[in-house]
PDB file of C-alpha atoms in Angstrom:
ATOM      1  CA  MET A 949      -0.001  -0.034  -0.083  1.00  0.00           C
ATOM      2  CA  ALA A 950       1.263   3.497  -0.881  1.00  0.00           C
ATOM      3  CA  LYS A 951      -0.081   6.954  -1.182  1.00  0.00           C
ATOM      4  CA  THR A 952      -0.609   8.297  -4.651  1.00  0.00           C
ATOM      5  CA  THR A 953       1.166  11.522  -3.837  1.00  0.00           C
ATOM      6  CA  VAL A 954       4.608  12.184  -2.227  1.00  0.00           C
ATOM      7  CA  SER A 955       3.860  15.754  -1.196  1.00  0.00           C
ATOM      8  CA  THR A 956       5.342  16.018   2.204  1.00  0.00           C
ATOM      9  CA  PRO A 957       2.976  16.900   5.154  1.00  0.00           C
ATOM     10  CA  LYS A 958       4.525  20.352   5.669  1.00  0.00           C
ATOM     11  CA  ASP A 959       3.657  21.307   2.206  1.00  0.00           C
ATOM     12  CA  SER A 960       0.099  21.641   3.098  1.00  0.00           C
ATOM     13  CA  LYS A 961       0.811  24.478   5.667  1.00  0.00           C
ATOM     14  CA  LYS A 962       3.310  27.077   6.118  1.00  0.00           C
ATOM     15  CA  ASP A 963       6.489  25.731   7.220  1.00  0.00           C
ATOM     16  CA  ASP A 964       7.314  27.132  10.762  1.00  0.00           C
ATOM     17  CA  GLY A 965      10.800  25.452  11.253  1.00  0.00           C
ATOM     18  CA  GLU A 966      11.830  22.033  12.253  1.00  0.00           C
ATOM     19  CA  LYS A 967       8.750  19.808  13.390  1.00  0.00           C
ATOM     20  CA  LYS A 968       8.710  18.512  17.005  1.00  0.00           C
ATOM     21  CA  PRO A 969       9.416  14.870  17.340  1.00  0.00           C
ATOM     22  CA  HIS A 970       6.696  12.245  17.370  1.00  0.00           C
ATOM     23  CA  ALA A 971       5.019  11.706  20.720  1.00  0.00           C
ATOM     24  CA  ASP A 972       6.811   8.613  21.576  1.00  0.00           C
ATOM     25  CA  PHE A 973      10.096   9.296  19.564  1.00  0.00           C
ATOM     26  CA  ASP A 974      13.147   7.349  20.758  1.00  0.00           C
ATOM     27  CA  ARG A 975      15.799   5.207  19.213  1.00  0.00           C
ATOM     28  CA  THR A 976      13.550   1.887  19.126  1.00  0.00           C
ATOM     29  CA  LEU A 977      10.725   3.680  17.467  1.00  0.00           C
ATOM     30  CA  PHE A 978      11.551   2.284  13.935  1.00  0.00           C
ATOM     31  CA  SER A 979      11.944  -1.282  15.228  1.00  0.00           C
ATOM     32  CA  ARG A 980       8.479  -1.088  16.812  1.00  0.00           C
ATOM     33  CA  TYR A 981       7.039   0.080  13.389  1.00  0.00           C
ATOM     34  CA  ALA A 982       8.720  -2.763  11.537  1.00  0.00           C
ATOM     35  CA  GLU A 983       6.930  -5.266  13.774  1.00  0.00           C
ATOM     36  CA  LEU A 984       3.578  -3.968  13.125  1.00  0.00           C
ATOM     37  CA  LEU A 985       0.943  -6.313  11.310  1.00  0.00           C
ATOM     38  CA  ASP A 986      -0.763  -5.255   8.037  1.00  0.00           C
ATOM     39  CA  LYS A 987      -3.908  -4.381   9.821  1.00  0.00           C
ATOM     40  CA  ASP A 988      -2.030  -2.054  12.171  1.00  0.00           C
ATOM     41  CA  LEU A 989      -0.101  -0.454   9.382  1.00  0.00           C
ATOM     42  CA  GLU A 990      -3.378   0.054   7.249  1.00  0.00           C
ATOM     43  CA  LYS A 991      -4.808   1.951  10.255  1.00  0.00           C
ATOM     44  CA  LYS A 992      -1.652   4.126  10.930  1.00  0.00           C
ATOM     45  CA  CYS A 993      -1.568   4.973   7.186  1.00  0.00           C
ATOM     46  CA  LYS A 994      -4.894   6.441   7.577  1.00  0.00           C
ATOM     47  CA  THR A 995      -4.688   8.090  10.966  1.00  0.00           C
ATOM     48  CA  GLU A 996      -0.996   9.019  11.205  1.00  0.00           C
ATOM     49  CA  THR A 997      -0.559  10.711   7.805  1.00  0.00           C
ATOM     50  CA  ASP A 998       2.185  12.981   8.934  1.00  0.00           C
ATOM     51  CA  LEU A 999       4.376   9.920   9.605  1.00  0.00           C
ATOM     52  CA  PHE A1000       3.318   6.860   7.623  1.00  0.00           C
ATOM     53  CA  PHE A1001       3.346   6.972   3.880  1.00  0.00           C
ATOM     54  CA  GLY A1002       2.696   3.191   2.918  1.00  0.00           C
ATOM     55  CA  TYR A1003       3.837  -0.299   3.223  1.00  0.00           C
ATOM     56  CA  THR A1004       4.451  -3.432   1.315  1.00  0.00           C
ATOM     57  CA  GLU A1005       4.838  -7.053   2.157  1.00  0.00           C
ATOM     58  CA  ASN A1006       8.649  -6.415   2.939  1.00  0.00           C
ATOM     59  CA  THR A1007       9.020  -2.660   3.885  1.00  0.00           C
ATOM     60  CA  ILE A1008       7.433   0.373   5.491  1.00  0.00           C
ATOM     61  CA  THR A1009       7.980   3.789   4.046  1.00  0.00           C
ATOM     62  CA  ILE A1010       7.606   6.853   6.537  1.00  0.00           C
ATOM     63  CA  TRP A1011       8.310  10.464   6.162  1.00  0.00           C
ATOM     64  CA  ASP A1012      11.404  11.606   7.658  1.00  0.00           C
ATOM     65  CA  GLN A1013      10.422  13.698  10.616  1.00  0.00           C
ATOM     66  CA  PHE A1014      13.220  16.291  10.205  1.00  0.00           C
ATOM     67  CA  PRO A1015      13.456  16.370   6.358  1.00  0.00           C
ATOM     68  CA  LYS A1016      16.795  17.632   5.043  1.00  0.00           C
ATOM     69  CA  ALA A1017      15.359  18.372   1.636  1.00  0.00           C
ATOM     70  CA  ILE A1018      11.978  18.944  -0.248  1.00  0.00           C
ATOM     71  CA  PHE A1019      11.412  15.080  -0.495  1.00  0.00           C
ATOM     72  CA  HIS A1020      12.726  12.994   2.269  1.00  0.00           C
ATOM     73  CA  PHE A1021      11.534   9.413   3.170  1.00  0.00           C
ATOM     74  CA  LEU A1022      12.830   6.376   5.065  1.00  0.00           C
ATOM     75  CA  VAL A1023      12.310   2.823   3.705  1.00  0.00           C
ATOM     76  CA  LEU A1024      12.513   0.212   6.611  1.00  0.00           C
ATOM     77  CA  PRO A1025      12.710  -3.535   6.244  1.00  0.00           C
ATOM     78  CA  ARG A1026       9.745  -5.378   8.200  1.00  0.00           C
ATOM     79  CA  VAL A1027      10.534  -7.816  10.935  1.00  0.00           C
ATOM     80  CA  LYS A1028       9.771 -11.444   9.980  1.00  0.00           C
ATOM     81  CA  ALA A1029      10.683 -14.934  10.913  1.00  0.00           C
ATOM     82  CA  PRO A1030      14.281 -15.612  11.775  1.00  0.00           C
ATOM     83  CA  PRO A1031      16.972 -14.551  10.729  1.00  0.00           C
ATOM     84  CA  ARG A1032      15.012 -11.303   9.949  1.00  0.00           C
ATOM     85  CA  THR A1033      14.598 -10.557  13.687  1.00  0.00           C
ATOM     86  CA  LYS A1034      14.496  -7.152  15.371  1.00  0.00           C
ATOM     87  CA  THR A1035      18.022  -7.796  16.594  1.00  0.00           C
ATOM     88  CA  ASN A1036      19.495  -8.639  13.175  1.00  0.00           C
ATOM     89  CA  LEU A1037      17.704  -5.784  11.544  1.00  0.00           C
ATOM     90  CA  LYS A1038      18.918  -3.265  14.096  1.00  0.00           C
ATOM     91  CA  SER A1039      21.573  -1.904  11.788  1.00  0.00           C
ATOM     92  CA  LEU A1040      23.792  -2.571   8.786  1.00  0.00           C
ATOM     93  CA  ARG A1041      26.394  -3.706  11.163  1.00  0.00           C
ATOM     94  CA  SER A1042      24.046  -6.357  12.751  1.00  0.00           C
ATOM     95  CA  LEU A1043      22.736  -7.328   9.145  1.00  0.00           C
ATOM     96  CA  PHE A1044      26.341  -8.000   8.076  1.00  0.00           C
ATOM     97  CA  SER A1045      27.185 -10.073  11.176  1.00  0.00           C
ATOM     98  CA  ARG A1046      27.698 -13.829  11.225  1.00  0.00           C
ATOM     99  CA  ASN A1047      24.164 -14.228  12.641  1.00  0.00           C
ATOM    100  CA  VAL A1048      22.703 -13.413   9.101  1.00  0.00           C
ATOM    101  CA  PRO A1049      23.711 -15.706   6.126  1.00  0.00           C
ATOM    102  CA  LYS A1050      25.051 -13.509   3.278  1.00  0.00           C
ATOM    103  CA  ASP A1051      22.336 -14.326   0.798  1.00  0.00           C
ATOM    104  CA  GLU A1052      19.726 -13.544   3.446  1.00  0.00           C
ATOM    105  CA  ALA A1053      21.293 -10.240   4.061  1.00  0.00           C
ATOM    106  CA  ARG A1054      21.440  -9.557   0.045  1.00  0.00           C
ATOM    107  CA  GLN A1055      17.732 -10.382  -0.046  1.00  0.00           C
ATOM    108  CA  VAL A1056      16.849  -7.786   2.681  1.00  0.00           C
ATOM    109  CA  ILE A1057      18.766  -5.109   0.804  1.00  0.00           C
ATOM    110  CA  GLN A1058      17.363  -6.169  -2.579  1.00  0.00           C
ATOM    111  CA  GLU A1059      13.675  -5.905  -1.198  1.00  0.00           C
ATOM    112  CA  ILE A1060      14.396  -2.384   0.308  1.00  0.00           C
ATOM    113  CA  ALA A1061      15.914  -1.446  -3.005  1.00  0.00           C
ATOM    114  CA  LYS A1062      12.730  -2.540  -4.994  1.00  0.00           C
ATOM    115  CA  ASP A1063      10.491  -0.446  -2.896  1.00  0.00           C
ATOM    116  CA  ALA A1064      12.740   2.361  -2.895  1.00  0.00           C
ATOM    117  CA  TYR A1065      13.023   2.367  -6.581  1.00  0.00           C
ATOM    118  CA  ALA A1066       9.241   2.475  -6.864  1.00  0.00           C
ATOM    119  CA  LEU A1067       9.129   5.455  -4.372  1.00  0.00           C
ATOM    120  CA  ARG A1068      11.821   7.277  -6.519  1.00  0.00           C
ATOM    121  CA  ASP A1069       9.473   6.942  -9.509  1.00  0.00           C
ATOM    122  CA  GLN A1070       6.636   8.338  -7.476  1.00  0.00           C
ATOM    123  CA  ILE A1071       8.874  11.299  -6.388  1.00  0.00           C
ATOM    124  CA  ARG A1072       9.858  12.189 -10.003  1.00  0.00           C
ATOM    125  CA  LYS A1073       6.237  12.226 -10.908  1.00  0.00           C
ATOM    126  CA  GLU A1074       5.486  14.613  -8.178  1.00  0.00           C
ATOM    127  CA  MET A1075       8.361  16.745  -9.062  1.00  0.00           C
ATOM    128  CA  MET A1076       6.950  17.116 -12.614  1.00  0.00           C
ATOM    129  CA  ASP A1077       3.401  17.802 -11.308  1.00  0.00           C
ATOM    130  CA  ARG A1078       4.517  20.449  -8.774  1.00  0.00           C
ATOM    131  CA  TYR A1079       7.588  21.904 -10.233  1.00  0.00           C
ATOM    132  CA  ARG A1080       7.487  20.985 -13.753  1.00  0.00           C
ATOM    133  CA  PHE A1081      11.067  19.534 -13.760  1.00  0.00           C
ATOM    134  CA  THR A1082      12.968  16.781 -12.067  1.00  0.00           C
ATOM    135  CA  TRP A1083      16.355  16.695 -10.179  1.00  0.00           C
ATOM    136  CA  ASP A1084      18.573  14.023  -8.527  1.00  0.00           C
ATOM    137  CA  ILE A1085      17.222  11.818  -5.821  1.00  0.00           C
ATOM    138  CA  GLN A1086      19.744   9.992  -3.520  1.00  0.00           C
ATOM    139  CA  LEU A1087      19.160   6.483  -2.067  1.00  0.00           C
ATOM    140  CA  GLY A1088      21.587   5.392   0.725  1.00  0.00           C
ATOM    141  CA  PHE A1089      22.187   4.446   4.187  1.00  0.00           C
ATOM    142  CA  HIS A1090      24.112   6.195   6.826  1.00  0.00           C
ATOM    143  CA  ALA A1091      26.905   4.142   7.932  1.00  0.00           C
ATOM    144  CA  ILE A1092      26.079   4.883  11.542  1.00  0.00           C
ATOM    145  CA  GLN A1093      22.418   5.283  12.366  1.00  0.00           C
ATOM    146  CA  SER A1094      20.753   7.666  14.625  1.00  0.00           C
ATOM    147  CA  MET A1095      17.960   5.263  15.140  1.00  0.00           C
ATOM    148  CA  ASP A1096      17.928   1.545  15.733  1.00  0.00           C
ATOM    149  CA  HIS A1097      16.664  -0.463  12.790  1.00  0.00           C
ATOM    150  CA  ILE A1098      17.870  -0.369   9.322  1.00  0.00           C
ATOM    151  CA  HIS A1099      16.420   2.478   7.232  1.00  0.00           C
ATOM    152  CA  LEU A1100      17.223   3.731   3.686  1.00  0.00           C
ATOM    153  CA  HIS A1101      17.160   7.409   2.965  1.00  0.00           C
ATOM    154  CA  VAL A1102      15.380   8.399  -0.221  1.00  0.00           C
ATOM    155  CA  ILE A1103      16.187  12.212  -0.384  1.00  0.00           C
ATOM    156  CA  SER A1104      16.178  14.841  -3.340  1.00  0.00           C
ATOM    157  CA  ASN A1105      19.545  16.529  -3.374  1.00  0.00           C
ATOM    158  CA  ASP A1106      18.246  20.057  -3.269  1.00  0.00           C
ATOM    159  CA  PHE A1107      18.980  20.115   0.551  1.00  0.00           C
ATOM    160  CA  HIS A1108      16.293  23.044   0.569  1.00  0.00           C
ATOM    161  CA  ALA A1109      14.635  22.301   3.895  1.00  0.00           C
ATOM    162  CA  ASP A1110      14.511  23.851   7.342  1.00  0.00           C
ATOM    163  CA  GLY A1111      15.668  20.592   8.881  1.00  0.00           C
ATOM    164  CA  LEU A1112      19.176  20.981   7.519  1.00  0.00           C
ATOM    165  CA  LYS A1113      20.860  22.760  10.464  1.00  0.00           C
ATOM    166  CA  THR A1114      24.228  21.553  11.012  1.00  0.00           C
ATOM    167  CA  ARG A1115      27.505  20.530   9.321  1.00  0.00           C
ATOM    168  CA  LYS A1116      26.912  17.182  10.482  1.00  0.00           C
ATOM    169  CA  HIS A1117      23.594  17.109   8.608  1.00  0.00           C
ATOM    170  CA  ILE A1118      25.042  17.832   5.261  1.00  0.00           C
ATOM    171  CA  ASN A1119      28.040  15.711   5.608  1.00  0.00           C
ATOM    172  CA  SER A1120      26.066  12.780   6.544  1.00  0.00           C
ATOM    173  CA  PHE A1121      24.346  12.967   3.100  1.00  0.00           C
ATOM    174  CA  THR A1122      27.592  13.651   0.904  1.00  0.00           C
ATOM    175  CA  PRO A1123      27.802  10.621  -1.409  1.00  0.00           C
ATOM    176  CA  ASN A1124      31.655  11.088  -1.544  1.00  0.00           C
ATOM    177  CA  PRO A1125      33.549   7.772  -1.094  1.00  0.00           C
ATOM    178  CA  GLU A1126      36.303   9.910   0.750  1.00  0.00           C
ATOM    179  CA  VAL A1127      33.621  10.683   3.363  1.00  0.00           C
ATOM    180  CA  GLY A1128      32.249   7.287   3.309  1.00  0.00           C
ATOM    181  CA  TYR A1129      29.310   8.131   5.534  1.00  0.00           C
ATOM    182  CA  PHE A1130      26.393   8.049   3.149  1.00  0.00           C
ATOM    183  CA  LEU A1131      26.528   4.604   1.590  1.00  0.00           C
ATOM    184  CA  LYS A1132      24.924   4.598  -1.809  1.00  0.00           C
ATOM    185  CA  LEU A1133      22.218   1.868  -2.326  1.00  0.00           C
ATOM    186  CA  ASP A1134      23.611   0.659  -5.666  1.00  0.00           C
ATOM    187  CA  ASP A1135      27.218   0.439  -4.127  1.00  0.00           C
ATOM    188  CA  VAL A1136      25.729  -1.737  -1.228  1.00  0.00           C
ATOM    189  CA  LEU A1137      24.145  -4.070  -3.705  1.00  0.00           C
ATOM    190  CA  GLU A1138      27.361  -4.326  -5.585  1.00  0.00           C
ATOM    191  CA  TRP A1139      29.220  -5.572  -2.428  1.00  0.00           C
ATOM    192  CA  PHE A1140      27.240  -8.752  -2.651  1.00  0.00           C
ATOM    193  CA  GLU A1141      28.647  -9.436  -6.059  1.00  0.00           C
ATOM    194  CA  ALA A1142      32.247  -9.176  -4.988  1.00  0.00           C
ATOM    195  CA  VAL A1143      34.533 -11.891  -3.985  1.00  0.00           C
ATOM    196  CA  PRO A1144      34.618 -12.755  -0.230  1.00  0.00           C
ATOM    197  CA  GLU A1145      37.854 -10.761   0.316  1.00  0.00           C
ATOM    198  CA  ILE A1146      36.448  -7.742  -1.268  1.00  0.00           C
ATOM    199  CA  TYR A1147      33.139  -8.086   0.465  1.00  0.00           C
ATOM    200  CA  GLU A1148      34.701  -8.267   3.795  1.00  0.00           C
ATOM    201  CA  MET A1149      36.738  -5.132   3.144  1.00  0.00           C
ATOM    202  CA  GLN A1150      33.730  -3.156   2.187  1.00  0.00           C
ATOM    203  CA  ILE A1151      31.817  -4.029   5.239  1.00  0.00           C
ATOM    204  CA  LYS A1152      34.823  -3.602   7.682  1.00  0.00           C
ATOM    205  CA  PRO A1153      34.302   0.177   8.434  1.00  0.00           C
ATOM    206  CA  ILE A1154      30.672  -0.501   9.395  1.00  0.00           C
ATOM    207  CA  LYS A1155      31.645  -3.359  11.661  1.00  0.00           C
ATOM    208  CA  TYR A1156      34.974  -2.091  13.311  1.00  0.00           C
ATOM    209  CA  GLU A1157      35.497   1.649  12.414  1.00  0.00           C
ATOM    210  CA  GLN A1158      32.664   3.504  13.905  1.00  0.00           C
ATOM    211  CA  GLU A1159      34.678   6.184  15.646  1.00  0.00           C
ATOM    212  CA  ARG A1160      36.616   6.934  12.306  1.00  0.00           C
ATOM    213  CA  LEU A1161      33.294   7.358  10.498  1.00  0.00           C
ATOM    214  CA  LYS A1162      31.981   9.637  13.089  1.00  0.00           C
ATOM    215  CA  ALA A1163      34.882  11.831  12.616  1.00  0.00           C
ATOM    216  CA  LYS A1164      33.989  12.190   9.028  1.00  0.00           C
ATOM    217  CA  LEU A1165      31.104  14.313  10.081  1.00  0.00           C
ATOM    218  CA  ARG A1166      33.447  17.084  11.165  1.00  0.00           C
ATOM    219  CA  LEU A1167      35.079  17.381   7.650  1.00  0.00           C
ATOM    220  CA  PRO A1168      34.712  20.826   6.073  1.00  0.00           C
ATOM    221  CA  ILE A1169      31.415  21.468   4.248  1.00  0.00           C
ATOM    222  CA  VAL A1170      31.665  21.098   0.579  1.00  0.00           C
ATOM    223  CA  CYS A1171      28.771  22.055  -1.633  1.00  0.00           C
ATOM    224  CA  PRO A1172      27.404  19.051  -3.422  1.00  0.00           C
ATOM    225  CA  HIS A1173      26.535  21.054  -6.500  1.00  0.00           C
ATOM    226  CA  CYS A1174      29.597  23.196  -7.315  1.00  0.00           C
ATOM    227  CA  ASN A1175      32.344  21.750  -4.887  1.00  0.00           C
ATOM    228  CA  ARG A1176      32.821  24.981  -3.149  1.00  0.00           C
ATOM    229  CA  ASP A1177      34.613  24.635   0.357  1.00  0.00           C
ATOM    230  CA  PHE A1178      32.852  26.365   3.176  1.00  0.00           C
ATOM    231  CA  ASP A1179      35.048  24.933   5.901  1.00  0.00           C
ATOM    232  CA  ASN A1180      32.905  25.024   8.993  1.00  0.00           C
ATOM    233  CA  ARG A1181      30.806  28.092   8.039  1.00  0.00           C
ATOM    234  CA  PHE A1182      27.299  26.323   7.885  1.00  0.00           C
ATOM    235  CA  ALA A1183      25.256  29.679   7.803  1.00  0.00           C
ATOM    236  CA  GLU A1184      27.111  30.719   4.793  1.00  0.00           C
ATOM    237  CA  PHE A1185      26.697  27.400   3.245  1.00  0.00           C
ATOM    238  CA  LYS A1186      22.990  27.231   3.891  1.00  0.00           C
ATOM    239  CA  LYS A1187      22.460  30.666   2.244  1.00  0.00           C
ATOM    240  CA  HIS A1188      24.389  29.362  -0.682  1.00  0.00           C
ATOM    241  CA  ILE A1189      22.513  26.089  -1.037  1.00  0.00           C
ATOM    242  CA  ASP A1190      19.118  28.028  -0.917  1.00  0.00           C
ATOM    243  CA  GLU A1191      20.367  30.336  -3.620  1.00  0.00           C
ATOM    244  CA  VAL A1192      21.431  27.339  -5.659  1.00  0.00           C
ATOM    245  CA  TRP A1193      17.962  25.925  -5.489  1.00  0.00           C
ATOM    246  CA  ASP A1194      16.290  29.262  -6.231  1.00  0.00           C
ATOM    247  CA  ALA A1195      18.318  29.721  -9.283  1.00  0.00           C
ATOM    248  CA  LEU A1196      17.706  26.281 -10.539  1.00  0.00           C
ATOM    249  CA  GLU A1197      13.926  26.361  -9.943  1.00  0.00           C
ATOM    250  CA  LYS A1198      13.882  29.865 -11.798  1.00  0.00           C
ATOM    251  CA  ARG A1199      15.915  28.439 -14.658  1.00  0.00           C
ATOM    252  CA  GLU A1200      13.817  25.427 -14.999  1.00  0.00           C
ATOM    253  CA  GLN A1201      10.540  27.038 -14.504  1.00  0.00           C
ATOM    254  CA  ALA A1202      11.407  29.280 -17.399  1.00  0.00           C
ATOM    255  CA  LYS A1203      12.352  26.318 -19.696  1.00  0.00           C
ATOM    256  CA  ALA A1204       8.891  24.626 -18.801  1.00  0.00           C
ATOM    257  CA  ASP A1205       7.189  27.944 -19.673  1.00  0.00           C
ATOM    258  CA  ALA A1206       8.952  28.114 -22.972  1.00  0.00           C
ATOM    259  CA  ARG A1207       7.961  24.345 -23.580  1.00  0.00           C
ATOM    260  CA  GLU A1208       4.485  24.965 -22.728  1.00  0.00           C
ATOM    261  CA  GLU A1209       4.178  27.797 -25.069  1.00  0.00           C
ATOM    262  CA  ARG A1210       5.751  25.834 -27.891  1.00  0.00           C
ATOM    263  CA  GLU A1211       3.266  23.085 -27.429  1.00  0.00           C
ATOM    264  CA  ALA A1212       0.272  25.522 -27.180  1.00  0.00           C
ATOM    265  CA  ARG A1213       1.361  27.174 -30.473  1.00  0.00           C
ATOM    266  CA  GLU A1214       1.503  23.877 -32.140  1.00  0.00           C
ATOM    267  CA  ALA A1215      -1.673  22.704 -30.886  1.00  0.00           C
ATOM    268  CA  ASP A1216      -3.348  25.978 -32.271  1.00  0.00           C
ATOM    269  CA  ARG A1217      -1.542  25.173 -35.617  1.00  0.00           C
ATOM    270  CA  ARG A1218      -2.935  21.696 -35.632  1.00  0.00           C
ATOM    271  CA  ALA A1219      -6.425  22.987 -34.756  1.00  0.00           C
ATOM    272  CA  LYS A1220      -6.399  25.442 -37.597  1.00  0.00           C
ATOM    273  CA  ARG A1221      -5.216  22.974 -39.971  1.00  0.00           C
ATOM    274  CA  ALA A1222      -7.896  20.658 -39.078  1.00  0.00           C
ATOM    275  CA  ALA A1223     -10.598  23.241 -39.348  1.00  0.00           C
ATOM    276  CA  GLU A1224      -9.366  24.074 -42.792  1.00  0.00           C
ATOM    277  CA  GLY A1225      -9.133  20.601 -44.100  1.00  0.00           C
ATOM    278  CA  GLY A1226     -12.084  19.125 -42.150  1.00  0.00           C
ATOM    279  CA  GLU A1227      -9.947  16.949 -40.023  1.00  0.00           C
ATOM    280  CA  SER A1228     -10.015  16.600 -36.309  1.00  0.00           C
ATOM    281  CA  PRO A1229      -7.167  18.204 -34.478  1.00  0.00           C
ATOM    282  CA  LYS A1230      -6.036  14.782 -33.354  1.00  0.00           C
ATOM    283  CA  GLU A1231      -5.951  13.473 -36.829  1.00  0.00           C
ATOM    284  CA  ALA A1232      -4.171  16.593 -38.012  1.00  0.00           C
ATOM    285  CA  GLY A1233      -1.582  16.162 -35.442  1.00  0.00           C
ATOM    286  CA  SER A1234      -1.187  12.311 -36.114  1.00  0.00           C
ATOM    287  CA  ALA A1235      -0.543  13.113 -39.794  1.00  0.00           C
ATOM    288  CA  GLU A1236       2.610  14.992 -39.012  1.00  0.00           C
ATOM    289  CA  MET A1237       4.154  12.412 -36.769  1.00  0.00           C
ATOM    290  CA  PRO A1238       6.896  10.287 -38.598  1.00  0.00           C
ATOM    291  CA  ILE A1239       6.262   6.594 -38.916  1.00  0.00           C
ATOM    292  CA  GLU A1240       9.169   4.347 -37.649  1.00  0.00           C
ATOM    293  CA  ILE A1241       9.196   0.865 -39.206  1.00  0.00           C
ATOM    294  CA  ASP A1242      11.188  -1.844 -37.728  1.00  0.00           C
ATOM    295  CA  GLU A1243      13.346  -3.659 -40.275  1.00  0.00           C
TER     296      GLU A1243
END
């Protein structure tokens, strides 16, 4: 089950800053969601629309309660029979432990990916409906999670949101291998295709280098769009990233206006030719379309 629109709840009202946490917000909240049965999820998707977006047989999708971009969702694997227990799904670190067979871990990530790709398609459609253009969407995990239970971030890379408040926030979403904190979904999927030695090397930082990864969040801020270095000047970076978005939106809206004007003029010409020739506008338009023949 999933909603037909991916407009974030805050879009329906004036944004007054970062949202307050959900009433029973704590580190174990996601794992409790992942244990819910279909009937309970169905109810929550209808009554807690500011949190629950939808669910499938294998995953639950929720709004990020502190969005760092215009579109920001979390996809969680559902708890099932062993080895897909709450303990084994606590983090990537636990999923890649010896308690979970490699093939089972691969299947968990693949199921998350399947539903995340479908969500990405919905977001792209919503982008076109609302903004008349699309932009990049990042799919990835944090090497160290702020919440217990594996969750994949599906986030547009505009970073135009009030929830983006610190250097740690932006560095946690930098898909730069030198940072290594934001693990791209496609890269994680590729780990399973590697030979055992390479696979172990890839998961080693998650399992044994937590402090080193945390230090990456204190690296200088670098704009993900132009690579400008802001050192630790977050306020300056935030102003810059908002200006980048405003310029992109203005430029793409102008392109959309021009495209729609061309389409309107072409429709008028087809209608005029149809009226003069006794054809319907649809037939007149069809006559001009080139016919491709497969050889």
